[in-house]
Amino acid sequence: MCDRRLQACGHRCVARCHSERMHSVFPCPQPCQRLYSPCGHDCQKATCGEECGLCMIKMDNVQLPCGHLKDGVPCWQVQDVSKIKCDILVEKRVPDCGHFVKTQCSQDVVSETFSCSAPCGAYLPCGHICPGSCGRCCPKDAIWSTAKHQKCAIVCGRRFGTCNHTCPRASHGGDECGPCPLACGVRGFN
């Protein structure tokens, strides 16, 4: 057996006698006994020959800068709590449109990438309320008069004058429904 110690960890080499080159790349198979810095947790790797990497021990009741507590945070993230995202739902006012939305505490409603999720609320030409959201219909760089509202998805439902069927098309404003597309029991007179 090789009687030398491994340079990386100091454990005795357990391989059979081998060359110097082989000795420098031989991974240690013993359990890792290193401690993470600065937390002092034991390395969780099964063998000493692996890189320890980041401390993944889960921490509970981590105090975030916003005042909320978070559970299950990997230890390495606790070293800088300002980078941990708070996922508690809170109500925030969006300054661009004035809507109040429920969003994650860490979500910045002022950022350029935020899109207001409140219902649009505008009335479409068909008389129904727009199904889109405020942020989708009126992006931050647009003004309300240039809003691009979503198409109405509500079925027209008006009765045809010649049969008992209702119009199955999506809402089409004040336009005519046209002829009934369904098979009707009522036939025209000759």
JSON list of C-alpha atoms in Angstrom, two decimals:
[
{"chain": "A", "resi": 1, "resn": "MET", "atom": "CA", "xyz": [0.00, 0.00, 0.00]},
{"chain": "A", "resi": 2, "resn": "CYS", "atom": "CA", "xyz": [1.05, 3.59, -0.58]},
{"chain": "A", "resi": 3, "resn": "ASP", "atom": "CA", "xyz": [2.27, 5.02, 2.72]},
{"chain": "A", "resi": 4, "resn": "ARG", "atom": "CA", "xyz": [2.15, 8.70, 1.77]},
{"chain": "A", "resi": 5, "resn": "ARG", "atom": "CA", "xyz": [-0.41, 11.30, 2.79]},
{"chain": "A", "resi": 6, "resn": "LEU", "atom": "CA", "xyz": [-2.70, 13.06, 0.33]},
{"chain": "A", "resi": 7, "resn": "GLN", "atom": "CA", "xyz": [-1.83, 16.73, -0.13]},
{"chain": "A", "resi": 8, "resn": "ALA", "atom": "CA", "xyz": [-5.41, 18.06, -0.30]},
{"chain": "A", "resi": 9, "resn": "CYS", "atom": "CA", "xyz": [-6.70, 16.59, 2.98]},
{"chain": "A", "resi": 10, "resn": "GLY", "atom": "CA", "xyz": [-3.82, 14.93, 4.85]},
{"chain": "A", "resi": 11, "resn": "HIS", "atom": "CA", "xyz": [-5.43, 11.46, 4.96]},
{"chain": "A", "resi": 12, "resn": "ARG", "atom": "CA", "xyz": [-3.21, 8.44, 4.24]},
{"chain": "A", "resi": 13, "resn": "CYS", "atom": "CA", "xyz": [-3.41, 7.30, 0.60]},
{"chain": "A", "resi": 14, "resn": "VAL", "atom": "CA", "xyz": [-5.25, 3.96, 0.43]},
{"chain": "A", "resi": 15, "resn": "ALA", "atom": "CA", "xyz": [-4.22, 3.04, -3.12]},
{"chain": "A", "resi": 16, "resn": "ARG", "atom": "CA", "xyz": [-1.59, 0.47, -3.97]},
{"chain": "A", "resi": 17, "resn": "CYS", "atom": "CA", "xyz": [1.91, 1.76, -4.58]},
{"chain": "A", "resi": 18, "resn": "HIS", "atom": "CA", "xyz": [1.84, 4.08, -7.59]},
{"chain": "A", "resi": 19, "resn": "SER", "atom": "CA", "xyz": [3.71, 6.86, -9.38]},
{"chain": "A", "resi": 20, "resn": "GLU", "atom": "CA", "xyz": [3.98, 10.49, -8.19]},
{"chain": "A", "resi": 21, "resn": "ARG", "atom": "CA", "xyz": [1.69, 11.67, -11.00]},
{"chain": "A", "resi": 22, "resn": "MET", "atom": "CA", "xyz": [-1.00, 9.17, -9.97]},
{"chain": "A", "resi": 23, "resn": "HIS", "atom": "CA", "xyz": [-0.64, 10.20, -6.32]},
{"chain": "A", "resi": 24, "resn": "SER", "atom": "CA", "xyz": [-1.42, 13.87, -7.10]},
{"chain": "A", "resi": 25, "resn": "VAL", "atom": "CA", "xyz": [-4.76, 13.04, -8.78]},
{"chain": "A", "resi": 26, "resn": "PHE", "atom": "CA", "xyz": [-5.93, 10.26, -6.47]},
{"chain": "A", "resi": 27, "resn": "PRO", "atom": "CA", "xyz": [-9.27, 11.23, -4.80]},
{"chain": "A", "resi": 28, "resn": "CYS", "atom": "CA", "xyz": [-9.60, 10.50, -1.10]},
{"chain": "A", "resi": 29, "resn": "PRO", "atom": "CA", "xyz": [-12.46, 8.02, -0.41]},
{"chain": "A", "resi": 30, "resn": "GLN", "atom": "CA", "xyz": [-12.77, 8.74, 3.33]},
{"chain": "A", "resi": 31, "resn": "PRO", "atom": "CA", "xyz": [-15.66, 10.83, 4.73]},
{"chain": "A", "resi": 32, "resn": "CYS", "atom": "CA", "xyz": [-15.00, 14.57, 4.57]},
{"chain": "A", "resi": 33, "resn": "GLN", "atom": "CA", "xyz": [-14.13, 16.10, 7.93]},
{"chain": "A", "resi": 34, "resn": "ARG", "atom": "CA", "xyz": [-13.74, 19.70, 6.82]},
{"chain": "A", "resi": 35, "resn": "LEU", "atom": "CA", "xyz": [-15.82, 22.53, 8.26]},
{"chain": "A", "resi": 36, "resn": "TYR", "atom": "CA", "xyz": [-17.40, 25.31, 6.26]},
{"chain": "A", "resi": 37, "resn": "SER", "atom": "CA", "xyz": [-16.26, 28.83, 6.93]},
{"chain": "A", "resi": 38, "resn": "PRO", "atom": "CA", "xyz": [-17.63, 31.06, 8.47]},
{"chain": "A", "resi": 39, "resn": "CYS", "atom": "CA", "xyz": [-20.64, 28.98, 9.64]},
{"chain": "A", "resi": 40, "resn": "GLY", "atom": "CA", "xyz": [-18.66, 26.05, 11.10]},
{"chain": "A", "resi": 41, "resn": "HIS", "atom": "CA", "xyz": [-21.06, 23.36, 9.77]},
{"chain": "A", "resi": 42, "resn": "ASP", "atom": "CA", "xyz": [-19.64, 19.95, 8.83]},
{"chain": "A", "resi": 43, "resn": "CYS", "atom": "CA", "xyz": [-19.15, 19.28, 5.13]},
{"chain": "A", "resi": 44, "resn": "GLN", "atom": "CA", "xyz": [-22.01, 17.12, 3.85]},
{"chain": "A", "resi": 45, "resn": "LYS", "atom": "CA", "xyz": [-20.02, 15.35, 1.09]},
{"chain": "A", "resi": 46, "resn": "ALA", "atom": "CA", "xyz": [-19.72, 11.58, 1.39]},
{"chain": "A", "resi": 47, "resn": "THR", "atom": "CA", "xyz": [-16.05, 11.50, 0.51]},
{"chain": "A", "resi": 48, "resn": "CYS", "atom": "CA", "xyz": [-13.11, 13.73, 1.26]},
{"chain": "A", "resi": 49, "resn": "GLY", "atom": "CA", "xyz": [-11.99, 13.67, -2.38]},
{"chain": "A", "resi": 50, "resn": "GLU", "atom": "CA", "xyz": [-14.91, 15.86, -3.50]},
{"chain": "A", "resi": 51, "resn": "GLU", "atom": "CA", "xyz": [-14.97, 19.64, -3.39]},
{"chain": "A", "resi": 52, "resn": "CYS", "atom": "CA", "xyz": [-17.04, 20.82, -0.44]},
{"chain": "A", "resi": 53, "resn": "GLY", "atom": "CA", "xyz": [-18.87, 23.42, -2.50]},
{"chain": "A", "resi": 54, "resn": "LEU", "atom": "CA", "xyz": [-21.43, 25.64, -0.76]},
{"chain": "A", "resi": 55, "resn": "CYS", "atom": "CA", "xyz": [-22.96, 24.84, 2.64]},
{"chain": "A", "resi": 56, "resn": "MET", "atom": "CA", "xyz": [-26.45, 23.54, 1.83]},
{"chain": "A", "resi": 57, "resn": "ILE", "atom": "CA", "xyz": [-27.65, 22.95, 5.41]},
{"chain": "A", "resi": 58, "resn": "LYS", "atom": "CA", "xyz": [-31.19, 24.37, 5.68]},
{"chain": "A", "resi": 59, "resn": "MET", "atom": "CA", "xyz": [-31.68, 27.22, 8.13]},
{"chain": "A", "resi": 60, "resn": "ASP", "atom": "CA", "xyz": [-35.06, 28.18, 9.63]},
{"chain": "A", "resi": 61, "resn": "ASN", "atom": "CA", "xyz": [-36.36, 31.47, 11.05]},
{"chain": "A", "resi": 62, "resn": "VAL", "atom": "CA", "xyz": [-33.96, 33.55, 8.99]},
{"chain": "A", "resi": 63, "resn": "GLN", "atom": "CA", "xyz": [-34.71, 37.25, 9.56]},
{"chain": "A", "resi": 64, "resn": "LEU", "atom": "CA", "xyz": [-34.92, 39.09, 6.22]},
{"chain": "A", "resi": 65, "resn": "PRO", "atom": "CA", "xyz": [-34.30, 42.85, 5.81]},
{"chain": "A", "resi": 66, "resn": "CYS", "atom": "CA", "xyz": [-38.05, 43.38, 5.26]},
{"chain": "A", "resi": 67, "resn": "GLY", "atom": "CA", "xyz": [-38.80, 41.95, 8.73]},
{"chain": "A", "resi": 68, "resn": "HIS", "atom": "CA", "xyz": [-40.32, 38.64, 7.54]},
{"chain": "A", "resi": 69, "resn": "LEU", "atom": "CA", "xyz": [-38.92, 35.25, 8.56]},
{"chain": "A", "resi": 70, "resn": "LYS", "atom": "CA", "xyz": [-38.06, 32.53, 6.05]},
{"chain": "A", "resi": 71, "resn": "ASP", "atom": "CA", "xyz": [-37.54, 28.80, 6.57]},
{"chain": "A", "resi": 72, "resn": "GLY", "atom": "CA", "xyz": [-35.48, 26.30, 4.58]},
{"chain": "A", "resi": 73, "resn": "VAL", "atom": "CA", "xyz": [-32.82, 28.77, 3.44]},
{"chain": "A", "resi": 74, "resn": "PRO", "atom": "CA", "xyz": [-29.48, 27.17, 2.43]},
{"chain": "A", "resi": 75, "resn": "CYS", "atom": "CA", "xyz": [-26.76, 28.26, 4.89]},
{"chain": "A", "resi": 76, "resn": "TRP", "atom": "CA", "xyz": [-24.58, 29.82, 2.18]},
{"chain": "A", "resi": 77, "resn": "GLN", "atom": "CA", "xyz": [-27.39, 32.28, 1.36]},
{"chain": "A", "resi": 78, "resn": "VAL", "atom": "CA", "xyz": [-27.68, 33.36, 5.01]},
{"chain": "A", "resi": 79, "resn": "GLN", "atom": "CA", "xyz": [-24.21, 34.89, 4.72]},
{"chain": "A", "resi": 80, "resn": "ASP", "atom": "CA", "xyz": [-25.85, 37.77, 2.76]},
{"chain": "A", "resi": 81, "resn": "VAL", "atom": "CA", "xyz": [-29.57, 38.05, 3.66]},
{"chain": "A", "resi": 82, "resn": "SER", "atom": "CA", "xyz": [-30.03, 41.08, 1.39]},
{"chain": "A", "resi": 83, "resn": "LYS", "atom": "CA", "xyz": [-29.95, 38.72, -1.63]},
{"chain": "A", "resi": 84, "resn": "ILE", "atom": "CA", "xyz": [-32.65, 36.36, -0.31]},
{"chain": "A", "resi": 85, "resn": "LYS", "atom": "CA", "xyz": [-36.01, 36.93, -1.99]},
{"chain": "A", "resi": 86, "resn": "CYS", "atom": "CA", "xyz": [-38.98, 37.21, 0.36]},
{"chain": "A", "resi": 87, "resn": "ASP", "atom": "CA", "xyz": [-41.93, 35.29, -1.09]},
{"chain": "A", "resi": 88, "resn": "ILE", "atom": "CA", "xyz": [-44.56, 36.38, 1.46]},
{"chain": "A", "resi": 89, "resn": "LEU", "atom": "CA", "xyz": [-47.59, 37.84, -0.37]},
{"chain": "A", "resi": 90, "resn": "VAL", "atom": "CA", "xyz": [-48.26, 41.47, 0.54]},
{"chain": "A", "resi": 91, "resn": "GLU", "atom": "CA", "xyz": [-50.43, 44.21, -0.94]},
{"chain": "A", "resi": 92, "resn": "LYS", "atom": "CA", "xyz": [-48.55, 46.98, -2.73]},
{"chain": "A", "resi": 93, "resn": "ARG", "atom": "CA", "xyz": [-49.66, 50.10, -4.58]},
{"chain": "A", "resi": 94, "resn": "VAL", "atom": "CA", "xyz": [-48.36, 50.38, -8.15]},
{"chain": "A", "resi": 95, "resn": "PRO", "atom": "CA", "xyz": [-47.38, 54.05, -8.59]},
{"chain": "A", "resi": 96, "resn": "ASP", "atom": "CA", "xyz": [-47.88, 54.17, -12.39]},
{"chain": "A", "resi": 97, "resn": "CYS", "atom": "CA", "xyz": [-51.58, 53.23, -12.33]},
{"chain": "A", "resi": 98, "resn": "GLY", "atom": "CA", "xyz": [-52.54, 53.44, -8.64]},
{"chain": "A", "resi": 99, "resn": "HIS", "atom": "CA", "xyz": [-53.79, 49.84, -8.43]},
{"chain": "A", "resi": 100, "resn": "PHE", "atom": "CA", "xyz": [-53.25, 47.76, -5.31]},
{"chain": "A", "resi": 101, "resn": "VAL", "atom": "CA", "xyz": [-51.92, 44.28, -6.14]},
{"chain": "A", "resi": 102, "resn": "LYS", "atom": "CA", "xyz": [-50.99, 41.21, -4.12]},
{"chain": "A", "resi": 103, "resn": "THR", "atom": "CA", "xyz": [-47.40, 40.34, -4.91]},
{"chain": "A", "resi": 104, "resn": "GLN", "atom": "CA", "xyz": [-44.29, 38.87, -3.29]},
{"chain": "A", "resi": 105, "resn": "CYS", "atom": "CA", "xyz": [-42.70, 41.15, -0.71]},
{"chain": "A", "resi": 106, "resn": "SER", "atom": "CA", "xyz": [-39.40, 41.20, -2.63]},
{"chain": "A", "resi": 107, "resn": "GLN", "atom": "CA", "xyz": [-41.11, 42.26, -5.91]},
{"chain": "A", "resi": 108, "resn": "ASP", "atom": "CA", "xyz": [-40.22, 45.85, -6.87]},
{"chain": "A", "resi": 109, "resn": "VAL", "atom": "CA", "xyz": [-43.42, 47.34, -8.33]},
{"chain": "A", "resi": 110, "resn": "VAL", "atom": "CA", "xyz": [-41.45, 50.38, -9.58]},
{"chain": "A", "resi": 111, "resn": "SER", "atom": "CA", "xyz": [-39.01, 48.38, -11.73]},
{"chain": "A", "resi": 112, "resn": "GLU", "atom": "CA", "xyz": [-39.21, 48.52, -15.53]},
{"chain": "A", "resi": 113, "resn": "THR", "atom": "CA", "xyz": [-39.90, 44.77, -15.71]},
{"chain": "A", "resi": 114, "resn": "PHE", "atom": "CA", "xyz": [-42.94, 44.82, -13.38]},
{"chain": "A", "resi": 115, "resn": "SER", "atom": "CA", "xyz": [-46.32, 44.49, -15.06]},
{"chain": "A", "resi": 116, "resn": "CYS", "atom": "CA", "xyz": [-49.45, 45.39, -13.07]},
{"chain": "A", "resi": 117, "resn": "SER", "atom": "CA", "xyz": [-51.65, 42.31, -12.65]},
{"chain": "A", "resi": 118, "resn": "ALA", "atom": "CA", "xyz": [-54.85, 44.16, -11.71]},
{"chain": "A", "resi": 119, "resn": "PRO", "atom": "CA", "xyz": [-57.78, 43.66, -14.10]},
{"chain": "A", "resi": 120, "resn": "CYS", "atom": "CA", "xyz": [-57.86, 46.24, -16.91]},
{"chain": "A", "resi": 121, "resn": "GLY", "atom": "CA", "xyz": [-61.48, 47.17, -16.23]},
{"chain": "A", "resi": 122, "resn": "ALA", "atom": "CA", "xyz": [-62.01, 49.10, -19.49]},
{"chain": "A", "resi": 123, "resn": "TYR", "atom": "CA", "xyz": [-65.21, 48.53, -21.46]},
{"chain": "A", "resi": 124, "resn": "LEU", "atom": "CA", "xyz": [-64.74, 47.11, -24.95]},
{"chain": "A", "resi": 125, "resn": "PRO", "atom": "CA", "xyz": [-66.90, 48.17, -27.94]},
{"chain": "A", "resi": 126, "resn": "CYS", "atom": "CA", "xyz": [-69.04, 45.05, -27.38]},
{"chain": "A", "resi": 127, "resn": "GLY", "atom": "CA", "xyz": [-69.99, 46.32, -23.93]},
{"chain": "A", "resi": 128, "resn": "HIS", "atom": "CA", "xyz": [-68.06, 43.67, -22.00]},
{"chain": "A", "resi": 129, "resn": "ILE", "atom": "CA", "xyz": [-65.14, 44.38, -19.67]},
{"chain": "A", "resi": 130, "resn": "CYS", "atom": "CA", "xyz": [-61.65, 43.81, -21.11]},
{"chain": "A", "resi": 131, "resn": "PRO", "atom": "CA", "xyz": [-60.28, 40.41, -19.98]},
{"chain": "A", "resi": 132, "resn": "GLY", "atom": "CA", "xyz": [-56.68, 41.66, -19.94]},
{"chain": "A", "resi": 133, "resn": "SER", "atom": "CA", "xyz": [-54.60, 43.02, -17.09]},
{"chain": "A", "resi": 134, "resn": "CYS", "atom": "CA", "xyz": [-53.61, 46.65, -16.59]},
{"chain": "A", "resi": 135, "resn": "GLY", "atom": "CA", "xyz": [-49.93, 45.95, -17.34]},
{"chain": "A", "resi": 136, "resn": "ARG", "atom": "CA", "xyz": [-50.72, 43.96, -20.49]},
{"chain": "A", "resi": 137, "resn": "CYS", "atom": "CA", "xyz": [-53.19, 46.46, -21.99]},
{"chain": "A", "resi": 138, "resn": "CYS", "atom": "CA", "xyz": [-51.28, 49.58, -21.05]},
{"chain": "A", "resi": 139, "resn": "PRO", "atom": "CA", "xyz": [-47.52, 48.96, -20.73]},
{"chain": "A", "resi": 140, "resn": "LYS", "atom": "CA", "xyz": [-45.39, 51.42, -18.75]},
{"chain": "A", "resi": 141, "resn": "ASP", "atom": "CA", "xyz": [-44.17, 53.24, -21.87]},
{"chain": "A", "resi": 142, "resn": "ALA", "atom": "CA", "xyz": [-47.72, 53.76, -23.25]},
{"chain": "A", "resi": 143, "resn": "ILE", "atom": "CA", "xyz": [-50.43, 56.22, -22.28]},
{"chain": "A", "resi": 144, "resn": "TRP", "atom": "CA", "xyz": [-53.96, 55.09, -21.44]},
{"chain": "A", "resi": 145, "resn": "SER", "atom": "CA", "xyz": [-55.45, 56.48, -24.68]},
{"chain": "A", "resi": 146, "resn": "THR", "atom": "CA", "xyz": [-53.14, 54.16, -26.69]},
{"chain": "A", "resi": 147, "resn": "ALA", "atom": "CA", "xyz": [-53.99, 51.05, -24.66]},
{"chain": "A", "resi": 148, "resn": "LYS", "atom": "CA", "xyz": [-54.09, 47.80, -26.62]},
{"chain": "A", "resi": 149, "resn": "HIS", "atom": "CA", "xyz": [-56.99, 45.93, -25.04]},
{"chain": "A", "resi": 150, "resn": "GLN", "atom": "CA", "xyz": [-57.38, 42.17, -25.29]},
{"chain": "A", "resi": 151, "resn": "LYS", "atom": "CA", "xyz": [-60.09, 40.59, -27.46]},
{"chain": "A", "resi": 152, "resn": "CYS", "atom": "CA", "xyz": [-63.34, 39.76, -25.74]},
{"chain": "A", "resi": 153, "resn": "ALA", "atom": "CA", "xyz": [-63.67, 36.05, -25.00]},
{"chain": "A", "resi": 154, "resn": "ILE", "atom": "CA", "xyz": [-67.32, 36.09, -23.90]},
{"chain": "A", "resi": 155, "resn": "VAL", "atom": "CA", "xyz": [-69.76, 34.26, -26.19]},
{"chain": "A", "resi": 156, "resn": "CYS", "atom": "CA", "xyz": [-72.24, 36.63, -27.87]},
{"chain": "A", "resi": 157, "resn": "GLY", "atom": "CA", "xyz": [-75.31, 34.64, -26.78]},
{"chain": "A", "resi": 158, "resn": "ARG", "atom": "CA", "xyz": [-77.91, 36.75, -28.66]},
{"chain": "A", "resi": 159, "resn": "ARG", "atom": "CA", "xyz": [-80.94, 34.80, -29.91]},
{"chain": "A", "resi": 160, "resn": "PHE", "atom": "CA", "xyz": [-81.34, 34.39, -33.65]},
{"chain": "A", "resi": 161, "resn": "GLY", "atom": "CA", "xyz": [-84.62, 35.75, -34.99]},
{"chain": "A", "resi": 162, "resn": "THR", "atom": "CA", "xyz": [-85.45, 32.64, -37.04]},
{"chain": "A", "resi": 163, "resn": "CYS", "atom": "CA", "xyz": [-84.74, 29.84, -34.51]},
{"chain": "A", "resi": 164, "resn": "ASN", "atom": "CA", "xyz": [-84.25, 29.18, -30.80]},
{"chain": "A", "resi": 165, "resn": "HIS", "atom": "CA", "xyz": [-80.44, 29.00, -31.01]},
{"chain": "A", "resi": 166, "resn": "THR", "atom": "CA", "xyz": [-78.11, 31.63, -29.62]},
{"chain": "A", "resi": 167, "resn": "CYS", "atom": "CA", "xyz": [-75.07, 33.06, -31.37]},
{"chain": "A", "resi": 168, "resn": "PRO", "atom": "CA", "xyz": [-72.01, 30.88, -30.51]},
{"chain": "A", "resi": 169, "resn": "ARG", "atom": "CA", "xyz": [-69.42, 33.38, -31.79]},
{"chain": "A", "resi": 170, "resn": "ALA", "atom": "CA", "xyz": [-67.16, 35.38, -29.51]},
{"chain": "A", "resi": 171, "resn": "SER", "atom": "CA", "xyz": [-68.62, 38.78, -28.71]},
{"chain": "A", "resi": 172, "resn": "HIS", "atom": "CA", "xyz": [-68.61, 40.91, -31.86]},
{"chain": "A", "resi": 173, "resn": "GLY", "atom": "CA", "xyz": [-69.86, 44.27, -30.66]},
{"chain": "A", "resi": 174, "resn": "GLY", "atom": "CA", "xyz": [-72.94, 45.66, -32.32]},
{"chain": "A", "resi": 175, "resn": "ASP", "atom": "CA", "xyz": [-72.30, 43.79, -35.58]},
{"chain": "A", "resi": 176, "resn": "GLU", "atom": "CA", "xyz": [-74.94, 41.42, -36.96]},
{"chain": "A", "resi": 177, "resn": "CYS", "atom": "CA", "xyz": [-74.69, 37.83, -35.79]},
{"chain": "A", "resi": 178, "resn": "GLY", "atom": "CA", "xyz": [-75.31, 36.57, -39.32]},
{"chain": "A", "resi": 179, "resn": "PRO", "atom": "CA", "xyz": [-77.15, 33.33, -40.12]},
{"chain": "A", "resi": 180, "resn": "CYS", "atom": "CA", "xyz": [-77.39, 30.56, -37.53]},
{"chain": "A", "resi": 181, "resn": "PRO", "atom": "CA", "xyz": [-74.46, 28.15, -38.14]},
{"chain": "A", "resi": 182, "resn": "LEU", "atom": "CA", "xyz": [-76.23, 25.28, -36.32]},
{"chain": "A", "resi": 183, "resn": "ALA", "atom": "CA", "xyz": [-78.62, 22.71, -37.81]},
{"chain": "A", "resi": 184, "resn": "CYS", "atom": "CA", "xyz": [-82.06, 24.24, -37.32]},
{"chain": "A", "resi": 185, "resn": "GLY", "atom": "CA", "xyz": [-85.48, 22.54, -37.19]},
{"chain": "A", "resi": 186, "resn": "VAL", "atom": "CA", "xyz": [-87.04, 25.66, -38.68]},
{"chain": "A", "resi": 187, "resn": "ARG", "atom": "CA", "xyz": [-86.80, 25.78, -42.46]},
{"chain": "A", "resi": 188, "resn": "GLY", "atom": "CA", "xyz": [-87.59, 28.70, -44.78]},
{"chain": "A", "resi": 189, "resn": "PHE", "atom": "CA", "xyz": [-90.94, 28.70, -46.61]},
{"chain": "A", "resi": 190, "resn": "ASN", "atom": "CA", "xyz": [-91.03, 28.07, -50.37]}
]
